[in-house]
GROMACS .gro file of C-alpha atoms in nm:
model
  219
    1UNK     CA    1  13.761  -2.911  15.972
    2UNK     CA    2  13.401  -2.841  15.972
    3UNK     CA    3  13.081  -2.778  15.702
    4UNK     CA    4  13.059  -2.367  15.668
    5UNK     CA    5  12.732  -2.240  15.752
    6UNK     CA    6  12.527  -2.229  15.443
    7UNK     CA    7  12.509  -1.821  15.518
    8UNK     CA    8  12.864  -1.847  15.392
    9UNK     CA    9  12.990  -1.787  15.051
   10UNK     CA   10  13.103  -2.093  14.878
   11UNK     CA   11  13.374  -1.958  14.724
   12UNK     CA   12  13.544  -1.840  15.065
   13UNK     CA   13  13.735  -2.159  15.241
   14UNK     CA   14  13.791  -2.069  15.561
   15UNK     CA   15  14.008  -2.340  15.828
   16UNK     CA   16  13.750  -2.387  16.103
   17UNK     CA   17  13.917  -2.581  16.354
   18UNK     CA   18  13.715  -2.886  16.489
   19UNK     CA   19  13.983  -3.039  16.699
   20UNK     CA   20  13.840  -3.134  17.012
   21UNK     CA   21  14.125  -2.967  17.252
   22UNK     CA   22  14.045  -2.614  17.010
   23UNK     CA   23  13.664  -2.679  17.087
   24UNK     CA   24  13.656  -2.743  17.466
   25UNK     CA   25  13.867  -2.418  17.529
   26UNK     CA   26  13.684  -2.204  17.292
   27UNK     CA   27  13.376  -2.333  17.542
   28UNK     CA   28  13.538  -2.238  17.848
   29UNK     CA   29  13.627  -1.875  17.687
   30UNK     CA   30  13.258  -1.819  17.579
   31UNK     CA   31  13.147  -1.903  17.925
   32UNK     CA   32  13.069  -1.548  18.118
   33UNK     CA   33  13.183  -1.654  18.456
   34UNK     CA   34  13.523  -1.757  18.308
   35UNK     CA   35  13.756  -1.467  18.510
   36UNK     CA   36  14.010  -1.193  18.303
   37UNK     CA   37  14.288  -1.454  18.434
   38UNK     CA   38  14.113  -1.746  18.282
   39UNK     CA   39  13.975  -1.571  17.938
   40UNK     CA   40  14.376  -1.453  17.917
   41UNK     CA   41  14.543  -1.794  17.997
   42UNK     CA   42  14.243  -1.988  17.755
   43UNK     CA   43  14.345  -1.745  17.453
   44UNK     CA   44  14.694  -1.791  17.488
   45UNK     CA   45  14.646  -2.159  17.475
   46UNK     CA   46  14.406  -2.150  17.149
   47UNK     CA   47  14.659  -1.912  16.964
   48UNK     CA   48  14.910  -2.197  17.025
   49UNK     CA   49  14.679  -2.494  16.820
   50UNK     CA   50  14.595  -2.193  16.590
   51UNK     CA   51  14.930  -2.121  16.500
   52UNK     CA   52  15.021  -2.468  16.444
   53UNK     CA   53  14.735  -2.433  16.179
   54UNK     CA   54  14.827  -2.099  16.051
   55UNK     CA   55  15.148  -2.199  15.941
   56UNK     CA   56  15.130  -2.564  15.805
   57UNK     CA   57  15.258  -2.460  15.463
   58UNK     CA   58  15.541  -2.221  15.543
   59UNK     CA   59  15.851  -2.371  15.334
   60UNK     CA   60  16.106  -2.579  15.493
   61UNK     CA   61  16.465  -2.672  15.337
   62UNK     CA   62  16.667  -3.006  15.428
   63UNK     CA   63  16.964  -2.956  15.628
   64UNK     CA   64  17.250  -3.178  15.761
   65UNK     CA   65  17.252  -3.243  16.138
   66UNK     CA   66  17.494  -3.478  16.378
   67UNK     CA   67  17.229  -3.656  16.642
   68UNK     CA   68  17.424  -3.777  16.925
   69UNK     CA   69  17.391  -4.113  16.768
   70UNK     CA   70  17.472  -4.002  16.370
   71UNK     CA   71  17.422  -3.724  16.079
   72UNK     CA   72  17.110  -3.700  15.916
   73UNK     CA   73  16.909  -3.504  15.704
   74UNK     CA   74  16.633  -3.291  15.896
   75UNK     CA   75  16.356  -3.029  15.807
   76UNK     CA   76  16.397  -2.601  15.877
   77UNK     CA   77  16.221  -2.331  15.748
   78UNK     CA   78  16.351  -2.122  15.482
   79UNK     CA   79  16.330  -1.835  15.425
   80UNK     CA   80  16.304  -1.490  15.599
   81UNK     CA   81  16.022  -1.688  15.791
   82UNK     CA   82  15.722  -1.532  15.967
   83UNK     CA   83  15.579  -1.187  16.065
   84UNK     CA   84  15.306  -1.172  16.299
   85UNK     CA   85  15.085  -0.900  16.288
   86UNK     CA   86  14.857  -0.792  16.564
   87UNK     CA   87  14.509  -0.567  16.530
   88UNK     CA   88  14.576  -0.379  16.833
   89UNK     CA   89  14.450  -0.385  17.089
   90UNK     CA   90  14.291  -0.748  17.165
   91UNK     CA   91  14.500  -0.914  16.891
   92UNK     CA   92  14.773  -0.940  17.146
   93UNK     CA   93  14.618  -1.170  17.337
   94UNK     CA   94  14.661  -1.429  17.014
   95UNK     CA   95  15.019  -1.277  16.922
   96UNK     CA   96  15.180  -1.340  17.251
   97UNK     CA   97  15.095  -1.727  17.259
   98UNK     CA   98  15.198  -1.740  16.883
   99UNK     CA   99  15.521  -1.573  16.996
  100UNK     CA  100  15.574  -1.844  17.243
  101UNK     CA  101  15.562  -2.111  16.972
  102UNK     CA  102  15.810  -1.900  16.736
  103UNK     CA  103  15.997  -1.657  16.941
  104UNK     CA  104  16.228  -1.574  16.603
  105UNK     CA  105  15.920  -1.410  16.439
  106UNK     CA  106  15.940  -1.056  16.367
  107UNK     CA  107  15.649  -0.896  16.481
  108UNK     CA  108  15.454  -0.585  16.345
  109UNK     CA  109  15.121  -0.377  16.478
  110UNK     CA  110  14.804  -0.209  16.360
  111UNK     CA  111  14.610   0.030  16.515
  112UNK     CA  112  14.256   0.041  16.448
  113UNK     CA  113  13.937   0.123  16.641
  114UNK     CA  114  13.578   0.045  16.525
  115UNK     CA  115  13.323   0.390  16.501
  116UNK     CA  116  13.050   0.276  16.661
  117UNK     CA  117  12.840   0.472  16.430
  118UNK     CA  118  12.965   0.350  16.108
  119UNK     CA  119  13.098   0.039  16.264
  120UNK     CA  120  13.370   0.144  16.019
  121UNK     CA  121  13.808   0.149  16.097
  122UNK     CA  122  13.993   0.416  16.177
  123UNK     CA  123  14.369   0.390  16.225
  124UNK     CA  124  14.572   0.577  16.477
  125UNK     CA  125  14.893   0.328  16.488
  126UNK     CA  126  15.121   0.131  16.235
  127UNK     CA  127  15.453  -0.003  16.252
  128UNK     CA  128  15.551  -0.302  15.997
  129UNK     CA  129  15.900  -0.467  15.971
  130UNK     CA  130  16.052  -0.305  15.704
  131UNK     CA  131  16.112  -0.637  15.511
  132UNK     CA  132  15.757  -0.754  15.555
  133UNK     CA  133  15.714  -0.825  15.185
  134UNK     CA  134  16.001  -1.112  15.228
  135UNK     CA  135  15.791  -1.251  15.491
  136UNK     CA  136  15.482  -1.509  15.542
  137UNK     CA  137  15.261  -1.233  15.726
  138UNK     CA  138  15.027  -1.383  16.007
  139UNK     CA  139  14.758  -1.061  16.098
  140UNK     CA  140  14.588  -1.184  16.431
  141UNK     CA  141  14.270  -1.030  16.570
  142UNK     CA  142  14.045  -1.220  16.827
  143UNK     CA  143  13.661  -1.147  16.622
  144UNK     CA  144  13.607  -1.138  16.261
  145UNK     CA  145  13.285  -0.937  16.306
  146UNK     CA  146  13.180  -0.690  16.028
  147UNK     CA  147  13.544  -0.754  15.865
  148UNK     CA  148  13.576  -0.375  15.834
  149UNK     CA  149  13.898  -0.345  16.038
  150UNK     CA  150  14.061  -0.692  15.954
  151UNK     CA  151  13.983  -0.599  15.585
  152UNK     CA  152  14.148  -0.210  15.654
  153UNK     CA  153  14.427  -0.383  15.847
  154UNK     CA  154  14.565  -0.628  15.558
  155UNK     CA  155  14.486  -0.298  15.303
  156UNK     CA  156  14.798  -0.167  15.497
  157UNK     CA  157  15.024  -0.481  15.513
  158UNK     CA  158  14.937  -0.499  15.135
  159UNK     CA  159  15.034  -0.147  15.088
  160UNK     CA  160  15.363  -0.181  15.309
  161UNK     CA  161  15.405  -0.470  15.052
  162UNK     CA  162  15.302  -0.804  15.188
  163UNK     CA  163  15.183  -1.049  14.991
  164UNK     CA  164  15.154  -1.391  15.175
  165UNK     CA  165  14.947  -1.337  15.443
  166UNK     CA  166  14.726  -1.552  15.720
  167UNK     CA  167  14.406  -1.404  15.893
  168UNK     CA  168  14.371  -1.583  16.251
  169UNK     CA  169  14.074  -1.526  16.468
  170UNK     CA  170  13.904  -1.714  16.765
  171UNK     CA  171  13.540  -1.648  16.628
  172UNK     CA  172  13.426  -1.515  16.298
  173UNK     CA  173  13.091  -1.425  16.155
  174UNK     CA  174  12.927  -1.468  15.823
  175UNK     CA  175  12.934  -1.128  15.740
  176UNK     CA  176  13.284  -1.079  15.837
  177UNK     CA  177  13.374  -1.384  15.617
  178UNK     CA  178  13.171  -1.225  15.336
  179UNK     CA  179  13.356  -0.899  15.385
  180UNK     CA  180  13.716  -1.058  15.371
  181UNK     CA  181  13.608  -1.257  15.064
  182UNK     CA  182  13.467  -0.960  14.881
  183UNK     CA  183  13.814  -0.781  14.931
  184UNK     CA  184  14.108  -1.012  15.002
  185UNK     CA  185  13.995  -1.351  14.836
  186UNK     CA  186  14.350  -1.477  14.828
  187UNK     CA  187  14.397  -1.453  15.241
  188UNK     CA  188  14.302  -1.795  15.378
  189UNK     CA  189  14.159  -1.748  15.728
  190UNK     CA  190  14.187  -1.967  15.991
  191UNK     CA  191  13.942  -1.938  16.325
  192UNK     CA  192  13.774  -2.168  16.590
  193UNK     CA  193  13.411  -2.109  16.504
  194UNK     CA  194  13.197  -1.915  16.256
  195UNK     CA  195  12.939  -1.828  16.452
  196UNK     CA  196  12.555  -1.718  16.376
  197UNK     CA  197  12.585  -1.363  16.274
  198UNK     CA  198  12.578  -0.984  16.390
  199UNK     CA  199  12.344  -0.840  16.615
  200UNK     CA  200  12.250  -0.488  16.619
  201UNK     CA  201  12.587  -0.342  16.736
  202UNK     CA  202  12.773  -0.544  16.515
  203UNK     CA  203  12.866  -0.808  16.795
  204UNK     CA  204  12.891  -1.157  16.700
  205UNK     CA  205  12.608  -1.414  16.836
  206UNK     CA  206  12.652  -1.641  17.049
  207UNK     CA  207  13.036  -1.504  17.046
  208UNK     CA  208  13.232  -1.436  17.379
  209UNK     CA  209  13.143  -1.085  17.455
  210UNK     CA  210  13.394  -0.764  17.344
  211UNK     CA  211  13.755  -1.000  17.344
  212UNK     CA  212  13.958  -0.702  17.462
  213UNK     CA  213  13.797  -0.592  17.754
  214UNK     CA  214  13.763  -0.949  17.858
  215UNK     CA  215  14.141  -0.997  17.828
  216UNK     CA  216  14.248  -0.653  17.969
  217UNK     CA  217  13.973  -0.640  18.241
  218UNK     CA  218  13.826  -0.303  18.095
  219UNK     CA  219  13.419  -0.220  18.068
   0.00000   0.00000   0.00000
């Protein structure tokens, strides 16, 4: 993992990922020239290494197994297991690699668009599992920018009764860090960079550009 930028509060302890394989791909998704096909294919490959991350402390339970050699005891996880939420619409672009890794999670989706007045969320979609509060709850979302609609979206899994939940993101900014902090200090976030900051339209700098219409191929 990597130092925070100093902009960052201390008290928030986000997983920046440093690994090397996480760090050339994040490079080739910043890259403008990099096609729809490309930006698609890179994110599905960073949600893999970020899920690997994202869930290194779900609970596991020893079970007895016959090898085709002899029994042993082995590792599974126990539990009702994992929920993965997606911000719609560009956190699908995370959730289907994640779903590729753990094709048993339930999945569950939020609805939110950014005013781009306010720069605050406004939700026109929700549907949870109904037994998301026996579930580790992973909310995916490609840019933690202002934090305004991951914030709004975890208010929701909260309400619908989660309580162990993951934030994953490729990029994050200060002030989105800040933001999730201020109002959700016990969700760890995991992401591939936090980057310099917010310009005036609330975009992150350097960042990648607007995550779903680079995925989706929409202007």
């Amino acid at each position: 993992m990597t130092d925070l930028p100093a902009s960052v509060p201390r008290s928030v302890a986000p997983v920046v990922l440093d690994h090397p394989l996480v760090q050339h791909k994040l490079t080739r998704l910043r890259q403008a020239a990099t096609s729809t096909a490309g930006f698609r294919r890179l994110t599905r490959e960073l949600s893999l290494l970020m899920c690997y991350e994202a869930t290194r402390d779900l609970p596991t339970e020893p079970v007895e197994i016959e090898t085709p050699l002899e029994r042993m005891e082995g590792r599974m996880l126990s539990g009702k297991k994992l929920c993965f939420i997606s911000i719609l619409r560009a956190g699908n672009g995370i959730l289907d690699g994640m779903l590729d890794l753990v094709p048993a999670a339930r999945v569950g989706h939020v609805g939110l668009y950014r005013d781009h007045d306010t720069l605050e969320a406004v939700e026109y979609y929700m549907k949870l599992p109904e037994d998301v509060a026996e579930r580790d709850c992973i909310v995916v979302d490609p840019m933690l920018a202002t934090g305004h609609s991951a914030v709004a979206a975890i208010d929701r899994v909260k309400a619908a009764g989660g309580k162990r939940i993951v934030f994953v993101c490729l990029l994050a900014a200060p002030e989105g860090v800040a933001c999730m902090n201020a109002h959700h200090p016990d969700v760890k976030i995991v992401t591939c960079s936090i980057d310099r900051g917010l310009n005036e339209k609330g975009y992150i700098v350097p960042g990648l550009g607007d995550a779903g219409d680079r995925l989706f191929g929409t202007r």
